[in-house]
Short mmCIF file of C-alpha atoms in Angstrom, two decimals:
data_model
loop_
_atom_site.label_atom_id
_atom_site.label_comp_id
_atom_site.label_asym_id
_atom_site.label_seq_id
_atom_site.Cartn_x
_atom_site.Cartn_y
_atom_site.Cartn_z
CA UNK A 1 31.03 -98.84 4.47
CA UNK A 2 30.47 -100.10 8.00
CA UNK A 3 34.13 -101.07 8.35
CA UNK A 4 35.17 -97.62 7.17
CA UNK A 5 32.86 -95.94 9.68
CA UNK A 6 34.21 -98.19 12.48
CA UNK A 7 37.80 -97.37 11.54
CA UNK A 8 36.95 -93.68 11.54
CA UNK A 9 35.35 -93.91 14.97
CA UNK A 10 38.36 -95.79 16.35
CA UNK A 11 40.73 -93.20 14.89
CA UNK A 12 38.67 -90.43 16.48
CA UNK A 13 38.84 -92.12 19.89
CA UNK A 14 42.61 -92.66 19.60
CA UNK A 15 43.12 -89.05 18.56
CA UNK A 16 41.00 -87.76 21.41
CA UNK A 17 42.75 -89.92 24.04
CA UNK A 18 46.26 -89.09 22.80
CA UNK A 19 45.41 -85.40 22.67
CA UNK A 20 43.92 -85.45 26.17
CA UNK A 21 46.92 -87.38 27.52
CA UNK A 22 49.27 -84.82 26.00
CA UNK A 23 47.34 -81.93 27.52
CA UNK A 24 47.48 -83.48 31.00
CA UNK A 25 51.16 -84.37 30.60
CA UNK A 26 52.01 -80.77 29.75
CA UNK A 27 49.76 -79.40 32.49
CA UNK A 28 51.60 -81.43 35.12
CA UNK A 29 55.16 -81.71 33.81
CA UNK A 30 55.92 -78.81 31.43
CA UNK A 31 58.88 -76.86 32.89
CA UNK A 32 57.97 -73.64 34.63
CA UNK A 33 55.28 -72.22 36.85
CA UNK A 34 51.61 -73.15 36.90
CA UNK A 35 50.65 -70.46 34.36
CA UNK A 36 53.27 -71.66 31.87
CA UNK A 37 52.06 -75.26 32.22
CA UNK A 38 48.44 -74.26 31.60
CA UNK A 39 49.43 -72.20 28.54
CA UNK A 40 51.43 -75.14 27.13
CA UNK A 41 48.53 -77.56 27.72
CA UNK A 42 46.04 -75.13 26.15
CA UNK A 43 48.21 -74.57 23.07
CA UNK A 44 48.59 -78.34 22.65
CA UNK A 45 44.85 -78.96 23.00
CA UNK A 46 43.97 -76.16 20.59
CA UNK A 47 46.54 -77.39 18.06
CA UNK A 48 45.14 -80.92 18.25
CA UNK A 49 41.59 -79.66 17.66
CA UNK A 50 42.66 -77.57 14.66
CA UNK A 51 44.55 -80.48 13.11
CA UNK A 52 41.65 -82.90 13.77
CA UNK A 53 39.21 -80.55 12.05
CA UNK A 54 41.68 -79.99 9.18
CA UNK A 55 42.05 -83.75 8.72
CA UNK A 56 38.54 -85.04 9.28
CA UNK A 57 36.43 -82.02 8.32
CA UNK A 58 38.49 -80.34 5.58
CA UNK A 59 40.44 -83.42 4.39
CA UNK A 60 43.78 -81.61 4.49
CA UNK A 61 46.30 -84.22 3.38
CA UNK A 62 49.19 -83.15 5.61
CA UNK A 63 47.15 -82.89 8.85
CA UNK A 64 47.57 -86.54 9.99
CA UNK A 65 51.33 -86.35 9.42
CA UNK A 66 51.47 -83.15 11.48
CA UNK A 67 49.53 -84.84 14.28
CA UNK A 68 51.88 -87.82 14.24
CA UNK A 69 54.99 -85.62 14.29
CA UNK A 70 53.59 -83.55 17.18
CA UNK A 71 52.79 -86.66 19.19
CA UNK A 72 56.20 -88.25 18.55
CA UNK A 73 57.86 -84.99 19.64
CA UNK A 74 55.75 -85.01 22.80
CA UNK A 75 56.75 -88.61 23.55
CA UNK A 76 60.42 -87.77 22.98
CA UNK A 77 60.14 -84.94 25.53
CA UNK A 78 58.24 -87.24 27.92
CA UNK A 79 61.08 -89.79 27.76
CA UNK A 80 63.51 -87.15 29.06
CA UNK A 81 61.62 -86.83 32.36
CA UNK A 82 63.52 -88.99 34.82
CA UNK A 83 62.96 -89.67 38.53
CA UNK A 84 65.53 -88.12 40.87
CA UNK A 85 66.59 -88.33 44.49
CA UNK A 86 68.18 -84.88 44.74
CA UNK A 87 65.21 -82.51 45.00
CA UNK A 88 64.22 -80.25 47.90
CA UNK A 89 61.91 -82.70 49.65
CA UNK A 90 59.24 -82.20 52.30
CA UNK A 91 60.61 -82.98 55.78
CA UNK A 92 58.69 -86.24 56.26
CA UNK A 93 60.09 -87.76 53.04
CA UNK A 94 63.48 -86.08 53.08
CA UNK A 95 65.51 -89.22 53.83
CA UNK A 96 65.58 -92.58 52.09
CA UNK A 97 65.37 -95.63 54.28
CA UNK A 98 67.95 -98.31 53.55
CA UNK A 99 69.11 -101.43 55.32
CA UNK A 100 71.88 -103.92 55.89
CA UNK A 101 71.22 -107.63 56.37
CA UNK A 102 73.58 -110.06 58.09
CA UNK A 103 71.96 -113.40 58.85
CA UNK A 104 68.85 -112.71 60.92
CA UNK A 105 70.14 -109.27 61.93
CA UNK A 106 68.78 -106.28 60.01
CA UNK A 107 69.92 -102.69 60.53
CA UNK A 108 67.58 -100.04 59.13
CA UNK A 109 68.84 -96.50 58.59
CA UNK A 110 66.54 -93.47 58.48
CA UNK A 111 63.61 -94.94 60.38
CA UNK A 112 61.17 -92.07 60.87
CA UNK A 113 60.02 -91.24 64.41
CA UNK A 114 58.35 -87.81 64.16
CA UNK A 115 56.22 -86.37 66.95
CA UNK A 116 53.26 -84.76 65.15
CA UNK A 117 51.18 -81.96 66.65
CA UNK A 118 49.75 -80.87 63.29
CA UNK A 119 50.64 -81.31 59.62
CA UNK A 120 52.88 -78.24 59.90
CA UNK A 121 54.08 -78.62 63.49
CA UNK A 122 56.24 -81.63 64.34
CA UNK A 123 59.55 -82.73 65.83
CA UNK A 124 61.92 -84.23 63.25
CA UNK A 125 63.69 -87.41 64.27
CA UNK A 126 65.34 -90.08 62.10
CA UNK A 127 66.88 -93.13 63.76
CA UNK A 128 68.98 -96.18 63.01
CA UNK A 129 67.30 -99.34 64.34
CA UNK A 130 68.43 -102.93 64.63
CA UNK A 131 66.02 -105.88 64.37
CA UNK A 132 66.44 -109.62 64.84
CA UNK A 133 64.22 -111.52 62.42
CA UNK A 134 64.38 -114.57 64.67
CA UNK A 135 62.22 -112.54 67.05
CA UNK A 136 59.73 -111.38 64.42
CA UNK A 137 56.35 -112.28 65.91
CA UNK A 138 53.54 -110.83 63.79
CA UNK A 139 52.56 -108.89 60.69
CA UNK A 140 49.53 -106.59 60.50
CA UNK A 141 47.93 -104.76 57.60
CA UNK A 142 46.92 -101.22 58.55
CA UNK A 143 44.41 -99.41 56.33
CA UNK A 144 43.86 -95.68 56.64
CA UNK A 145 40.67 -94.51 54.92
CA UNK A 146 40.87 -90.97 53.61
CA UNK A 147 38.42 -90.83 50.68
CA UNK A 148 35.32 -92.97 51.10
CA UNK A 149 34.99 -96.71 51.67
CA UNK A 150 36.84 -97.75 48.48
CA UNK A 151 40.03 -95.73 48.96
CA UNK A 152 42.52 -96.34 51.74
CA UNK A 153 46.24 -96.10 52.23
CA UNK A 154 47.70 -99.55 53.00
CA UNK A 155 50.69 -100.09 55.30
CA UNK A 156 52.33 -103.21 56.70
CA UNK A 157 53.46 -103.36 60.32
CA UNK A 158 55.92 -105.94 61.64
CA UNK A 159 55.91 -106.69 65.35
CA UNK A 160 58.72 -108.23 67.40
CA UNK A 161 58.74 -110.22 70.63
CA UNK A 162 60.06 -107.23 72.59
CA UNK A 163 56.95 -105.19 71.72
CA UNK A 164 58.57 -103.01 69.05
CA UNK A 165 56.82 -102.44 65.73
CA UNK A 166 58.09 -101.00 62.48
CA UNK A 167 55.73 -99.96 59.68
CA UNK A 168 56.64 -100.01 56.00
CA UNK A 169 54.66 -97.64 53.80
CA UNK A 170 54.97 -96.95 50.07
CA UNK A 171 54.20 -93.26 49.56
CA UNK A 172 54.63 -90.34 47.21
CA UNK A 173 57.78 -88.32 47.71
CA UNK A 174 56.51 -84.74 47.77
CA UNK A 175 58.71 -81.77 47.11
CA UNK A 176 58.62 -79.05 49.76
CA UNK A 177 55.32 -77.17 49.53
CA UNK A 178 53.79 -79.70 47.11
CA UNK A 179 50.35 -81.26 47.62
CA UNK A 180 49.17 -84.71 46.58
CA UNK A 181 47.16 -85.09 43.38
CA UNK A 182 45.60 -88.39 42.27
CA UNK A 183 45.68 -87.24 38.64
CA UNK A 184 49.26 -86.03 38.98
CA UNK A 185 50.12 -89.57 40.08
CA UNK A 186 49.46 -90.72 36.51
CA UNK A 187 51.82 -88.12 35.01
CA UNK A 188 55.18 -88.52 36.77
CA UNK A 189 54.50 -85.69 39.19
CA UNK A 190 55.88 -87.60 42.19
CA UNK A 191 58.76 -89.87 42.92
CA UNK A 192 58.12 -92.96 45.03
CA UNK A 193 59.51 -93.54 48.52
CA UNK A 194 59.42 -96.46 50.95
CA UNK A 195 59.12 -95.19 54.51
CA UNK A 196 59.99 -97.20 57.62
CA UNK A 197 58.52 -95.61 60.75
CA UNK A 198 57.22 -96.15 64.25
CA UNK A 199 53.46 -96.71 64.51
CA UNK A 200 53.27 -93.72 66.86
CA UNK A 201 54.46 -91.63 63.92
CA UNK A 202 53.06 -92.97 60.66
CA UNK A 203 49.75 -94.33 61.97
CA UNK A 204 49.12 -91.64 64.57
CA UNK A 205 49.62 -88.78 62.09
CA UNK A 206 46.84 -90.20 59.95
CA UNK A 207 44.36 -91.02 62.72
CA UNK A 208 45.06 -88.14 65.14
CA UNK A 209 46.28 -85.30 62.92
CA UNK A 210 44.73 -85.81 59.47
CA UNK A 211 41.41 -87.19 60.70
CA UNK A 212 41.59 -90.44 58.75
CA UNK A 213 39.81 -93.63 59.84
CA UNK A 214 42.27 -96.45 60.60
CA UNK A 215 41.89 -100.23 60.85
CA UNK A 216 44.31 -103.00 61.84
CA UNK A 217 44.07 -106.53 60.43
CA UNK A 218 46.34 -109.28 61.83
CA UNK A 219 47.80 -111.35 58.99
CA UNK A 220 47.98 -115.12 59.00
CA UNK A 221 51.53 -115.86 57.83
CA UNK A 222 54.28 -118.29 58.70
CA UNK A 223 57.42 -116.93 60.28
CA UNK A 224 59.41 -117.65 57.11
CA UNK A 225 56.88 -115.77 54.97
CA UNK A 226 56.96 -112.77 57.32
CA UNK A 227 60.77 -112.71 57.22
CA UNK A 228 60.78 -112.95 53.42
CA UNK A 229 58.31 -110.08 53.11
CA UNK A 230 60.29 -107.96 55.58
CA UNK A 231 63.48 -108.56 53.59
CA UNK A 232 61.64 -107.75 50.35
CA UNK A 233 60.85 -104.31 51.77
CA UNK A 234 64.51 -103.79 52.69
CA UNK A 235 65.64 -104.87 49.22
CA UNK A 236 63.09 -102.56 47.56
CA UNK A 237 64.22 -99.63 49.71
CA UNK A 238 67.88 -100.28 48.89
CA UNK A 239 67.04 -100.37 45.20
CA UNK A 240 65.32 -96.98 45.40
CA UNK A 241 68.48 -95.42 46.82
CA UNK A 242 70.39 -96.16 43.62
CA UNK A 243 67.51 -96.24 41.17
CA UNK A 244 64.69 -93.76 41.90
CA UNK A 245 61.23 -94.48 40.53
CA UNK A 246 58.08 -92.53 39.83
CA UNK A 247 54.94 -93.16 41.84
CA UNK A 248 51.95 -94.16 39.71
CA UNK A 249 48.38 -94.00 41.00
CA UNK A 250 47.61 -97.43 39.51
CA UNK A 251 50.78 -99.36 38.70
CA UNK A 252 53.20 -98.31 41.48
CA UNK A 253 51.21 -97.49 44.59
CA UNK A 254 50.93 -98.63 48.19
CA UNK A 255 49.34 -102.01 47.39
CA UNK A 256 50.58 -102.99 43.93
CA UNK A 257 54.20 -102.93 45.08
CA UNK A 258 53.35 -105.01 48.17
CA UNK A 259 51.48 -107.43 45.87
CA UNK A 260 54.53 -107.87 43.65
CA UNK A 261 56.73 -108.55 46.68
CA UNK A 262 54.22 -110.99 48.20
CA UNK A 263 53.86 -112.79 44.87
CA UNK A 264 57.54 -113.73 45.09
CA UNK A 265 56.62 -115.68 48.22
CA UNK A 266 53.34 -117.12 46.91
CA UNK A 267 53.36 -117.35 43.12
CA UNK A 268 49.69 -118.36 43.09
CA UNK A 269 48.55 -115.07 44.62
CA UNK A 270 45.97 -113.70 42.14
CA UNK A 271 45.73 -110.13 40.89
CA UNK A 272 42.43 -108.50 41.77
CA UNK A 273 40.68 -105.15 41.31
CA UNK A 274 40.64 -104.84 45.11
CA UNK A 275 44.39 -104.22 44.96
CA UNK A 276 43.50 -100.91 43.30
CA UNK A 277 40.33 -100.20 45.31
CA UNK A 278 42.32 -100.61 48.50
CA UNK A 279 39.38 -100.04 50.80
CA UNK A 280 38.27 -103.57 49.94
CA UNK A 281 41.66 -105.12 50.61
CA UNK A 282 40.41 -107.01 53.73
CA UNK A 283 37.96 -108.95 51.54
CA UNK A 284 40.84 -109.85 49.20
CA UNK A 285 43.01 -110.95 52.14
CA UNK A 286 40.17 -113.06 53.52
CA UNK A 287 39.49 -114.75 50.18
CA UNK A 288 43.16 -115.71 49.95
CA UNK A 289 43.44 -116.94 53.53
CA UNK A 290 45.84 -114.22 54.68
CA UNK A 291 43.17 -112.76 56.97
CA UNK A 292 42.21 -115.32 59.60
CA UNK A 293 38.85 -116.87 58.69
CA UNK A 294 37.86 -117.55 62.30
CA UNK A 295 36.02 -114.23 62.02
CA UNK A 296 34.19 -112.65 59.13
CA UNK A 297 35.53 -109.50 57.48
CA UNK A 298 32.86 -107.33 59.10
CA UNK A 299 33.83 -108.61 62.55
CA UNK A 300 37.53 -108.00 61.85
CA UNK A 301 36.63 -104.46 60.79
CA UNK A 302 34.68 -103.89 63.99
CA UNK A 303 37.43 -105.22 66.24
CA UNK A 304 40.24 -103.74 64.17
CA UNK A 305 38.97 -100.15 64.00
CA UNK A 306 41.75 -98.41 65.91
CA UNK A 307 40.77 -94.77 65.28
CA UNK A 308 39.17 -94.06 68.65
CA UNK A 309 41.85 -95.95 70.59
CA UNK A 310 44.58 -94.06 68.71
CA UNK A 311 42.98 -90.67 69.40
CA UNK A 312 42.67 -91.53 73.10
CA UNK A 313 46.43 -92.06 73.50
CA UNK A 314 48.74 -89.50 75.06
CA UNK A 315 52.44 -88.80 74.39
CA UNK A 316 53.58 -91.16 77.16
CA UNK A 317 51.30 -94.08 76.22
CA UNK A 318 52.42 -97.24 74.43
CA UNK A 319 50.69 -96.44 71.16
CA UNK A 320 51.20 -99.89 69.60
CA UNK A 321 49.79 -101.70 72.63
CA UNK A 322 46.85 -99.30 72.90
CA UNK A 323 45.64 -99.71 69.32
CA UNK A 324 45.71 -103.53 69.63
CA UNK A 325 43.45 -103.75 72.67
CA UNK A 326 40.63 -106.14 71.81
CA UNK A 327 42.16 -107.29 68.49
CA UNK A 328 42.88 -111.04 68.64
CA UNK A 329 46.19 -112.14 67.11
CA UNK A 330 46.06 -114.22 63.95
CA UNK A 331 46.49 -117.96 64.22
CA UNK A 332 49.61 -119.36 62.57
CA UNK A 333 48.97 -121.30 59.35
CA UNK A 334 49.97 -124.95 59.09
CA UNK A 335 53.69 -125.62 58.60
CA UNK A 336 54.76 -125.42 54.97
CA UNK A 337 51.98 -123.01 54.01
CA UNK A 338 52.78 -119.31 53.56
CA UNK A 339 49.27 -118.16 54.44
CA UNK A 340 47.00 -121.24 54.28
#
């Protein structure tokens, strides 16, 4: 009797979750305007409720088969939704970065260098840049907090001996006029894009225009590890040109993709909940030795808070130099260690 009740409860949970998933999937991805999507989601939800009641309450024999057929049909439709690169994109994600590697020389195409005055007022500029990995000098994690202390957008900045910096950022690829939705990120609403940009663009727009709170953390990595991670970004960007992917709020976001690339360098790198709650990423980096342990995490946060320094910069200032004032560089790890 108990086993039967447990099986019934499990079936009820599965039915509820599958029905709710289907309603959200239709609400976000059913073809047509917002009203059509809401109608489709409502019809699905109502149909599920009627069939559940018919099966569990009225013991109608064909109700479970109808539920199964409906869900299989929904999954078949879901499988037809494919990521694409040929939509009408928002200006800041309109071009795909890609690169060419020849020895230590890397040429990046479509490096973003916008001048932002507001979210809707900016100068569009895309450049081709050349970098020499022999002159790669540092790597910094930049966290931009936009929704409380647990949620931040993570970016990785690579600095060269000549003072230039390029930031790689995994982001959603919004269509023109589209707004970000955390829930939509679970339901194939957005494609994924890897942006390469100047710090005066991609960091400044968050700190100075969108009012986010930004922090810089110097990473403790060998030169070889930095080069490998840089090249992993280039390879990932090149792959997206030929094989677009969907962004996913949990499985394909700004930190999980970086984690997968970094794990190729250090296979012992553990997975951790803090890779999802990105606001706590500095603690994860410290525990794994990637954040220099000369200072505690709280002290790195205090020194690395760049928000005020970023907002104090003018158009003619060296933005990258200004935000690093007072932030000590990371010490190099011992030879043969990727992070130590």
